[in-house]
């Protein structure tokens, strides 16, 4: 039935229209479409858009009845999902006679991305939405002055509608719900080749890869009873016109671009569903012997063409194209299943030599026998992606000697989830516990493919990571210290909602709970904080109040910042009055090089007499923005604003020289081998994590799959002899982002009120033995 959220049409009016016109109405009291009716079998609105397989939108009609239907005087009309425009504004007149089981292809508006459609039977100009809309097949060339929503269709107008498809969030559709939302790569496709028609869009349609059919496509009559073998008999006598290796060629792209080919192979990966990749991979079982050519190919063919399974021997006919760097067949016009076969995966070591590409393995079944380490999962919740690397995790080239970007790139591989769905409801690698960077997998097997500028593996066997990097329940010991100092970037702790931090009160409560759990776990006597909202003492007071509620009233206090700067965030400092006492007032720097000036406070241990000074910092970030001149990216791996960070380091070094026993801590936005750290080192400030933390664990942040130390603790020579130990508590950088406090896109079941993923930076802890 047709649904409209506005006023219902009176049953009497509908009945009158039916009697007057002799038509079957799809109204508030729907009837099964009469035999011989022509229906809309496919709606595709993503043509020509980014990533689209075809250059044009299209609507496909199908005769599911037993008699031919003359379409002269009919039209296809379109209206947006929820807008005020009417069907009459977007109309294409239809002509011709449609035989039983015959399709009719109507080409609509388009763009430049994708392959051309098969020859259209009718051409129109309406532009369809890629995600949601309403398409009506009308028994008239008169435009309907309604849209089923803001302009309801009356009984007479409804009686002219032979079929209706509302998809996505459309408010006008048949039956109990609209057809699924579509995308640039999926269409609303009627089931059973167009035969399914229960007068319910939600039941009759699925989102699947577009496979346009025209009047020349072999007819597929529905029949009066279900056909146990509705697929046409496979053609197993016509030989392949080309080997897969010929389609692939020995270069980066196919030498047969635009040509229709027929290839033979065995299915190695089946990802045909609309919520997957919309196609399958096949591989030649008789390699050509040329190591430069791949034996695998991707066929962009959804289940509406032919539903295949792994192990099927198939002949596939389609156009050879290069789609965003991937050689594939699209569109596919036929898939013939002609028996079964087997393909053994090619064993390959991921750590490959300089200049070695993976192109010769594109679309092939591959296995990696060595142990691979999870080194990036930033897009795990969004796209189901994880990056692994050979030879252990990857480190930033500017963080330590001997690491190069080229070397890192040759060791990494992205594991995909065989789907283009964003924010999947079931996120891989989160049960029974979430994957941590540093966990490993051995014997990874799947089809090696390419997309979005990266080689990626679509697994064909379960991927089982081993917990080689368990969660640390507490920071590692820092020796026989009597004072502990920590540095912690809070990732935008804001009491003002919907700014840089939490958007809602619920998110704010979740964030505060995690931050307190982390601070409680650090159990430090002095903590320098970064990314605290610069709103006087409001944000730091709220954090201290909640922390004291957890550990005891009056346990922590905060120091007032004499110069918080002009940025939306500033540095702050909290301390235990029972363990340390401030000596004098906090000081800062008036140097204009800082937006977030440092905060320096001298302390003495309660009962002791030896002072030490904590200098809390948050240097300029690496993001480029309006950086120019020396502050622009110099291409040396240090990012933008490096010259400014060097000047900030010089100013901090000068400040450190004016206070007793300085300890420089904070997010310096500089890795260990970058110029600002070298500047501080030259001023006599030595990294204590380099001294106490093994190289494999010396990181506090992960960016682009590469770990490095952005958060530092550096001591003057006079204080270094008092340092008993240092550690980095890896509670954040190794954890997936979907475990954080945010509620948008994060599955609710994954949130825990603990310290893990309280921030994106790991806190650093140092022990001092002060007299």
Tab-separated table of N, CA and C in Angstrom, residues 345-457:
chain	number	residue	atom	x	y	z
A	345	UNK	N	46.016	-20.495	-1.704
A	345	UNK	CA	46.535	-19.128	-1.540
A	345	UNK	C	48.036	-19.060	-1.774
A	346	UNK	N	48.467	-17.970	-2.356
A	346	UNK	CA	49.893	-17.721	-2.581
A	346	UNK	C	50.520	-17.210	-1.297
A	347	UNK	N	51.558	-17.898	-0.809
A	347	UNK	CA	52.257	-17.461	0.399
A	347	UNK	C	53.160	-16.275	0.069
A	348	UNK	N	53.112	-15.254	0.932
A	348	UNK	CA	53.873	-14.041	0.652
A	348	UNK	C	54.310	-13.416	1.967
A	349	UNK	N	55.554	-12.944	2.008
A	349	UNK	CA	56.064	-12.229	3.177
A	349	UNK	C	55.762	-10.745	3.002
A	350	UNK	N	55.079	-10.188	4.005
A	350	UNK	CA	54.664	-8.794	3.891
A	350	UNK	C	55.855	-7.845	3.862
A	351	UNK	N	56.878	-8.118	4.644
A	351	UNK	CA	58.056	-7.242	4.674
A	351	UNK	C	58.815	-7.406	3.369
A	352	UNK	N	58.493	-6.557	2.414
A	352	UNK	CA	59.052	-6.710	1.074
A	352	UNK	C	60.181	-5.713	0.846
A	353	UNK	N	60.967	-5.992	-0.181
A	353	UNK	CA	62.145	-5.183	-0.463
A	353	UNK	C	61.818	-3.837	-1.069
A	354	UNK	N	62.799	-2.987	-1.105
A	354	UNK	CA	62.664	-1.650	-1.669
A	354	UNK	C	62.275	-1.754	-3.145
A	355	UNK	N	61.252	-1.005	-3.535
A	355	UNK	CA	60.803	-0.984	-4.920
A	355	UNK	C	59.842	-2.093	-5.282
A	356	UNK	N	59.552	-3.012	-4.347
A	356	UNK	CA	58.643	-4.120	-4.629
A	356	UNK	C	57.203	-3.677	-4.431
A	357	UNK	N	56.369	-3.909	-5.448
A	357	UNK	CA	54.956	-3.561	-5.379
A	357	UNK	C	54.120	-4.807	-5.155
A	358	UNK	N	52.869	-4.594	-4.823
A	358	UNK	CA	51.936	-5.701	-4.629
A	358	UNK	C	50.999	-5.867	-5.821
A	359	UNK	N	51.210	-5.076	-6.874
A	359	UNK	CA	50.298	-5.098	-8.019
A	359	UNK	C	50.188	-6.491	-8.635
A	360	UNK	N	51.269	-7.258	-8.619
A	360	UNK	CA	51.227	-8.577	-9.247
A	360	UNK	C	50.370	-9.571	-8.465
A	361	UNK	N	49.923	-9.175	-7.263
A	361	UNK	CA	49.039	-10.022	-6.455
A	361	UNK	C	47.627	-9.455	-6.359
A	362	UNK	N	47.360	-8.371	-7.080
A	362	UNK	CA	46.055	-7.725	-6.972
A	362	UNK	C	44.926	-8.699	-7.311
A	363	UNK	N	43.936	-8.777	-6.420
A	363	UNK	CA	42.738	-9.619	-6.570
A	363	UNK	C	43.031	-11.115	-6.440
A	364	UNK	N	44.218	-11.471	-5.954
A	364	UNK	CA	44.556	-12.880	-5.782
A	364	UNK	C	44.395	-13.322	-4.332
A	365	UNK	N	44.181	-14.620	-4.147
A	365	UNK	CA	44.100	-15.220	-2.822
A	365	UNK	C	45.518	-15.361	-2.271
A	366	UNK	N	45.771	-14.748	-1.115
A	366	UNK	CA	47.120	-14.656	-0.559
A	366	UNK	C	47.085	-15.051	0.910
A	367	UNK	N	48.161	-15.641	1.394
A	367	UNK	CA	48.317	-15.902	2.818
A	367	UNK	C	49.656	-15.358	3.283
A	368	UNK	N	49.667	-14.790	4.477
A	368	UNK	CA	50.889	-14.233	5.065
A	368	UNK	C	51.261	-15.110	6.257
A	369	UNK	N	52.272	-15.961	6.106
A	369	UNK	CA	52.578	-16.931	7.168
A	369	UNK	C	53.195	-16.310	8.413
A	370	UNK	N	53.816	-15.126	8.289
A	370	UNK	CA	54.535	-14.571	9.430
A	370	UNK	C	53.594	-13.908	10.431
A	371	UNK	N	54.119	-13.619	11.615
A	371	UNK	CA	53.349	-12.911	12.637
A	371	UNK	C	53.257	-11.439	12.259
A	372	UNK	N	52.045	-10.933	12.250
A	372	UNK	CA	51.793	-9.536	11.929
A	372	UNK	C	51.198	-8.837	13.148
A	373	UNK	N	51.564	-7.578	13.322
A	373	UNK	CA	51.189	-6.830	14.520
A	373	UNK	C	50.188	-5.735	14.187
A	374	UNK	N	49.131	-5.639	14.977
A	374	UNK	CA	48.164	-4.552	14.798
A	374	UNK	C	48.854	-3.230	15.113
A	375	UNK	N	48.829	-2.319	14.156
A	375	UNK	CA	49.536	-1.044	14.337
A	375	UNK	C	48.639	0.172	14.126
A	376	UNK	N	47.387	-0.049	13.703
A	376	UNK	CA	46.432	1.053	13.515
A	376	UNK	C	45.019	0.507	13.509
A	377	UNK	N	44.107	1.140	14.251
A	377	UNK	CA	42.699	0.765	14.196
A	377	UNK	C	41.797	1.998	14.327
A	378	UNK	N	42.289	3.131	13.837
A	378	UNK	CA	41.536	4.378	13.937
A	378	UNK	C	40.181	4.277	13.245
A	379	UNK	N	40.117	3.534	12.129
A	379	UNK	CA	38.878	3.411	11.369
A	379	UNK	C	38.144	2.097	11.672
A	380	UNK	N	38.459	1.458	12.777
A	380	UNK	CA	37.811	0.194	13.099
A	380	UNK	C	36.308	0.358	13.242
A	381	UNK	N	35.873	1.351	13.994
A	381	UNK	CA	34.442	1.548	14.187
A	381	UNK	C	33.745	2.118	12.979
A	382	UNK	N	34.434	2.919	12.181
A	382	UNK	CA	33.808	3.591	11.039
A	382	UNK	C	33.706	2.665	9.829
A	383	UNK	N	34.795	1.953	9.509
A	383	UNK	CA	34.819	1.136	8.301
A	383	UNK	C	35.221	-0.318	8.545
A	384	UNK	N	35.445	-0.714	9.806
A	384	UNK	CA	35.857	-2.084	10.086
A	384	UNK	C	37.266	-2.385	9.640
A	385	UNK	N	38.164	-1.396	9.685
A	385	UNK	CA	39.523	-1.547	9.163
A	385	UNK	C	40.556	-1.631	10.286
A	386	UNK	N	41.561	-2.470	10.058
A	386	UNK	CA	42.715	-2.580	10.948
A	386	UNK	C	43.960	-2.672	10.076
A	387	UNK	N	45.019	-1.986	10.458
A	387	UNK	CA	46.286	-2.094	9.741
A	387	UNK	C	47.255	-2.930	10.570
A	388	UNK	N	47.918	-3.868	9.887
A	388	UNK	CA	48.937	-4.704	10.534
A	388	UNK	C	50.273	-4.461	9.864
A	389	UNK	N	51.339	-4.857	10.552
A	389	UNK	CA	52.682	-4.652	10.010
A	389	UNK	C	53.567	-5.842	10.338
A	390	UNK	N	54.516	-6.080	9.473
A	390	UNK	CA	55.507	-7.128	9.688
A	390	UNK	C	56.655	-6.587	10.529
A	391	UNK	N	57.260	-7.459	11.328
A	391	UNK	CA	58.411	-7.043	12.118
A	391	UNK	C	58.063	-6.166	13.289
A	392	UNK	N	56.849	-6.296	13.823
A	392	UNK	CA	56.427	-5.480	14.956
A	392	UNK	C	55.711	-4.224	14.528
A	393	UNK	N	55.294	-3.438	15.519
A	393	UNK	CA	54.547	-2.218	15.212
A	393	UNK	C	55.427	-1.191	14.516
A	394	UNK	N	54.790	-0.205	13.905
A	394	UNK	CA	55.493	0.861	13.206
A	394	UNK	C	55.697	2.052	14.129
A	395	UNK	N	56.851	2.704	13.992
A	395	UNK	CA	57.152	3.903	14.772
A	395	UNK	C	57.366	5.085	13.838
A	396	UNK	N	57.138	6.266	14.352
A	396	UNK	CA	57.324	7.475	13.564
A	396	UNK	C	58.793	7.612	13.159
A	397	UNK	N	59.058	7.920	11.897
A	397	UNK	CA	60.452	8.052	11.453
A	397	UNK	C	61.233	9.121	12.202
A	398	UNK	N	60.560	10.164	12.702
A	398	UNK	CA	61.275	11.229	13.407
A	398	UNK	C	61.296	11.007	14.919
A	399	UNK	N	60.898	9.786	15.345
A	399	UNK	CA	60.875	9.514	16.778
A	399	UNK	C	62.135	8.809	17.251
A	400	UNK	N	62.780	8.081	16.330
A	400	UNK	CA	63.957	7.302	16.729
A	400	UNK	C	64.817	7.025	15.515
A	401	UNK	N	66.090	6.778	15.710
A	401	UNK	CA	66.985	6.525	14.570
A	401	UNK	C	66.646	5.210	13.866
A	402	UNK	N	66.985	5.146	12.585
A	402	UNK	CA	66.861	3.911	11.828
A	402	UNK	C	65.501	3.613	11.256
A	403	UNK	N	64.548	4.511	11.433
A	403	UNK	CA	63.192	4.289	10.916
A	403	UNK	C	62.969	5.219	9.728
A	404	UNK	N	62.430	4.679	8.627
A	404	UNK	CA	62.123	5.500	7.456
A	404	UNK	C	60.665	5.313	7.068
A	405	UNK	N	60.102	6.326	6.440
A	405	UNK	CA	58.712	6.218	5.996
A	405	UNK	C	58.567	5.153	4.924
A	406	UNK	N	59.503	5.091	4.002
A	406	UNK	CA	59.434	4.085	2.944
A	406	UNK	C	59.495	2.680	3.529
A	407	UNK	N	60.356	2.496	4.510
A	407	UNK	CA	60.455	1.199	5.150
A	407	UNK	C	59.170	0.820	5.865
A	408	UNK	N	58.549	1.780	6.542
A	408	UNK	CA	57.266	1.520	7.193
A	408	UNK	C	56.207	1.115	6.181
A	409	UNK	N	56.168	1.836	5.071
A	409	UNK	CA	55.126	1.581	4.075
A	409	UNK	C	55.263	0.193	3.453
A	410	UNK	N	56.477	-0.311	3.361
A	410	UNK	CA	56.678	-1.642	2.787
A	410	UNK	C	56.304	-2.755	3.760
A	411	UNK	N	56.081	-2.414	5.006
A	411	UNK	CA	55.790	-3.430	6.020
A	411	UNK	C	54.317	-3.485	6.414
A	412	UNK	N	53.488	-2.598	5.885
A	412	UNK	CA	52.120	-2.497	6.396
A	412	UNK	C	51.086	-3.022	5.407
A	413	UNK	N	49.947	-3.425	5.963
A	413	UNK	CA	48.825	-3.909	5.156
A	413	UNK	C	47.538	-3.644	5.912
A	414	UNK	N	46.535	-3.177	5.177
A	414	UNK	CA	45.231	-2.899	5.781
A	414	UNK	C	44.332	-4.130	5.667
A	415	UNK	N	43.714	-4.525	6.762
A	415	UNK	CA	42.714	-5.592	6.766
A	415	UNK	C	41.346	-4.935	6.727
A	416	UNK	N	40.561	-5.258	5.700
A	416	UNK	CA	39.215	-4.698	5.545
A	416	UNK	C	38.186	-5.719	6.021
A	417	UNK	N	36.915	-5.335	5.976
A	417	UNK	CA	35.863	-6.235	6.461
A	417	UNK	C	34.928	-6.696	5.351
A	418	UNK	N	35.366	-6.540	4.068
A	418	UNK	CA	34.529	-7.010	2.971
A	418	UNK	C	33.247	-6.244	2.807
A	419	UNK	N	33.237	-4.981	3.222
A	419	UNK	CA	32.006	-4.195	3.193
A	419	UNK	C	32.330	-2.735	2.977
A	420	UNK	N	31.378	-2.016	2.362
A	420	UNK	CA	31.482	-0.570	2.227
A	420	UNK	C	30.581	0.159	3.214
A	421	UNK	N	29.964	-0.582	4.137
A	421	UNK	CA	29.047	0.008	5.110
A	421	UNK	C	29.833	0.839	6.118
A	422	UNK	N	29.345	2.044	6.399
A	422	UNK	CA	29.956	2.883	7.409
A	422	UNK	C	29.286	2.644	8.759
A	423	UNK	N	30.090	2.686	9.814
A	423	UNK	CA	29.614	2.478	11.169
A	423	UNK	C	28.787	1.199	11.283
A	424	UNK	N	29.404	0.049	10.969
A	424	UNK	CA	28.659	-1.213	11.015
A	424	UNK	C	28.127	-1.477	12.416
A	425	UNK	N	26.935	-2.044	12.529
A	425	UNK	CA	26.363	-2.304	13.857
A	425	UNK	C	27.180	-3.308	14.658
A	426	UNK	N	27.795	-4.264	13.973
A	426	UNK	CA	28.671	-5.230	14.642
A	426	UNK	C	30.103	-4.915	14.240
A	427	UNK	N	30.862	-4.318	15.140
A	427	UNK	CA	32.229	-3.895	14.835
A	427	UNK	C	33.163	-5.085	15.015
A	428	UNK	N	33.958	-5.408	13.995
A	428	UNK	CA	34.864	-6.556	14.135
A	428	UNK	C	35.940	-6.315	15.186
A	429	UNK	N	36.463	-7.402	15.712
A	429	UNK	CA	37.597	-7.394	16.639
A	429	UNK	C	37.306	-6.626	17.937
A	430	UNK	N	36.061	-6.694	18.403
A	430	UNK	CA	35.719	-6.064	19.680
A	430	UNK	C	35.174	-7.065	20.696
A	431	UNK	N	35.060	-8.325	20.315
A	431	UNK	CA	34.524	-9.341	21.217
A	431	UNK	C	35.431	-10.572	21.185
A	432	UNK	N	35.709	-11.173	22.350
A	432	UNK	CA	35.194	-10.849	23.688
A	432	UNK	C	35.861	-9.627	24.312
A	433	UNK	N	36.958	-9.160	23.733
A	433	UNK	CA	37.600	-7.937	24.191
A	433	UNK	C	38.128	-7.184	22.978
A	434	UNK	N	38.203	-5.882	23.113
A	434	UNK	CA	38.583	-5.063	21.969
A	434	UNK	C	40.061	-5.243	21.630
A	435	UNK	N	40.342	-5.255	20.342
A	435	UNK	CA	41.710	-5.349	19.840
A	435	UNK	C	42.534	-4.172	20.339
A	436	UNK	N	43.756	-4.454	20.796
A	436	UNK	CA	44.710	-3.413	21.143
A	436	UNK	C	45.868	-3.425	20.149
A	437	UNK	N	46.389	-2.262	19.840
A	437	UNK	CA	47.591	-2.218	19.023
A	437	UNK	C	48.688	-2.983	19.752
A	438	UNK	N	49.444	-3.747	18.992
A	438	UNK	CA	50.439	-4.628	19.589
A	438	UNK	C	49.985	-6.073	19.636
A	439	UNK	N	48.669	-6.318	19.508
A	439	UNK	CA	48.186	-7.690	19.382
A	439	UNK	C	48.613	-8.233	18.016
A	440	UNK	N	48.688	-9.550	17.884
A	440	UNK	CA	49.253	-10.129	16.668
A	440	UNK	C	48.343	-11.183	16.051
A	441	UNK	N	48.570	-11.435	14.761
A	441	UNK	CA	47.857	-12.471	14.031
A	441	UNK	C	48.868	-13.203	13.147
A	442	UNK	N	48.696	-14.497	13.009
A	442	UNK	CA	49.572	-15.321	12.181
A	442	UNK	C	48.747	-16.092	11.167
A	443	UNK	N	49.268	-16.236	9.947
A	443	UNK	CA	48.548	-16.976	8.913
A	443	UNK	C	47.374	-16.227	8.332
A	444	UNK	N	47.454	-14.907	8.275
A	444	UNK	CA	46.384	-14.081	7.718
A	444	UNK	C	46.151	-14.449	6.255
A	445	UNK	N	44.880	-14.729	5.903
A	445	UNK	CA	44.559	-15.202	4.549
A	445	UNK	C	43.343	-14.476	4.006
A	446	UNK	N	43.420	-14.094	2.734
A	446	UNK	CA	42.298	-13.443	2.084
A	446	UNK	C	42.663	-13.004	0.687
A	447	UNK	N	41.778	-12.246	0.067
A	447	UNK	CA	42.025	-11.716	-1.271
A	447	UNK	C	42.660	-10.338	-1.134
A	448	UNK	N	43.790	-10.144	-1.797
A	448	UNK	CA	44.481	-8.864	-1.771
A	448	UNK	C	43.883	-7.969	-2.846
A	449	UNK	N	43.355	-6.835	-2.416
A	449	UNK	CA	42.712	-5.938	-3.361
A	449	UNK	C	43.230	-4.524	-3.142
A	450	UNK	N	42.610	-3.548	-3.793
A	450	UNK	CA	43.090	-2.172	-3.736
A	450	UNK	C	41.892	-1.231	-3.718
A	451	UNK	N	41.978	-0.214	-2.903
A	451	UNK	CA	40.922	0.782	-2.854
A	451	UNK	C	41.292	1.924	-1.946
A	452	UNK	N	40.816	3.127	-2.285
A	452	UNK	CA	41.086	4.325	-1.499
A	452	UNK	C	42.596	4.487	-1.255
A	453	UNK	N	43.348	4.247	-2.344
A	453	UNK	CA	44.793	4.491	-2.395
A	453	UNK	C	45.606	3.533	-1.535
A	454	UNK	N	45.030	2.390	-1.146
A	454	UNK	CA	45.770	1.445	-0.320
A	454	UNK	C	45.483	0.015	-0.764
A	455	UNK	N	46.519	-0.824	-0.690
A	455	UNK	CA	46.277	-2.249	-0.798
A	455	UNK	C	45.611	-2.706	0.488
A	456	UNK	N	44.661	-3.623	0.335
A	456	UNK	CA	43.914	-4.091	1.492
A	456	UNK	C	43.541	-5.548	1.307
A	457	UNK	N	43.403	-6.244	2.407
A	457	UNK	CA	43.070	-7.661	2.369
A	457	UNK	C	41.624	-7.851	2.794
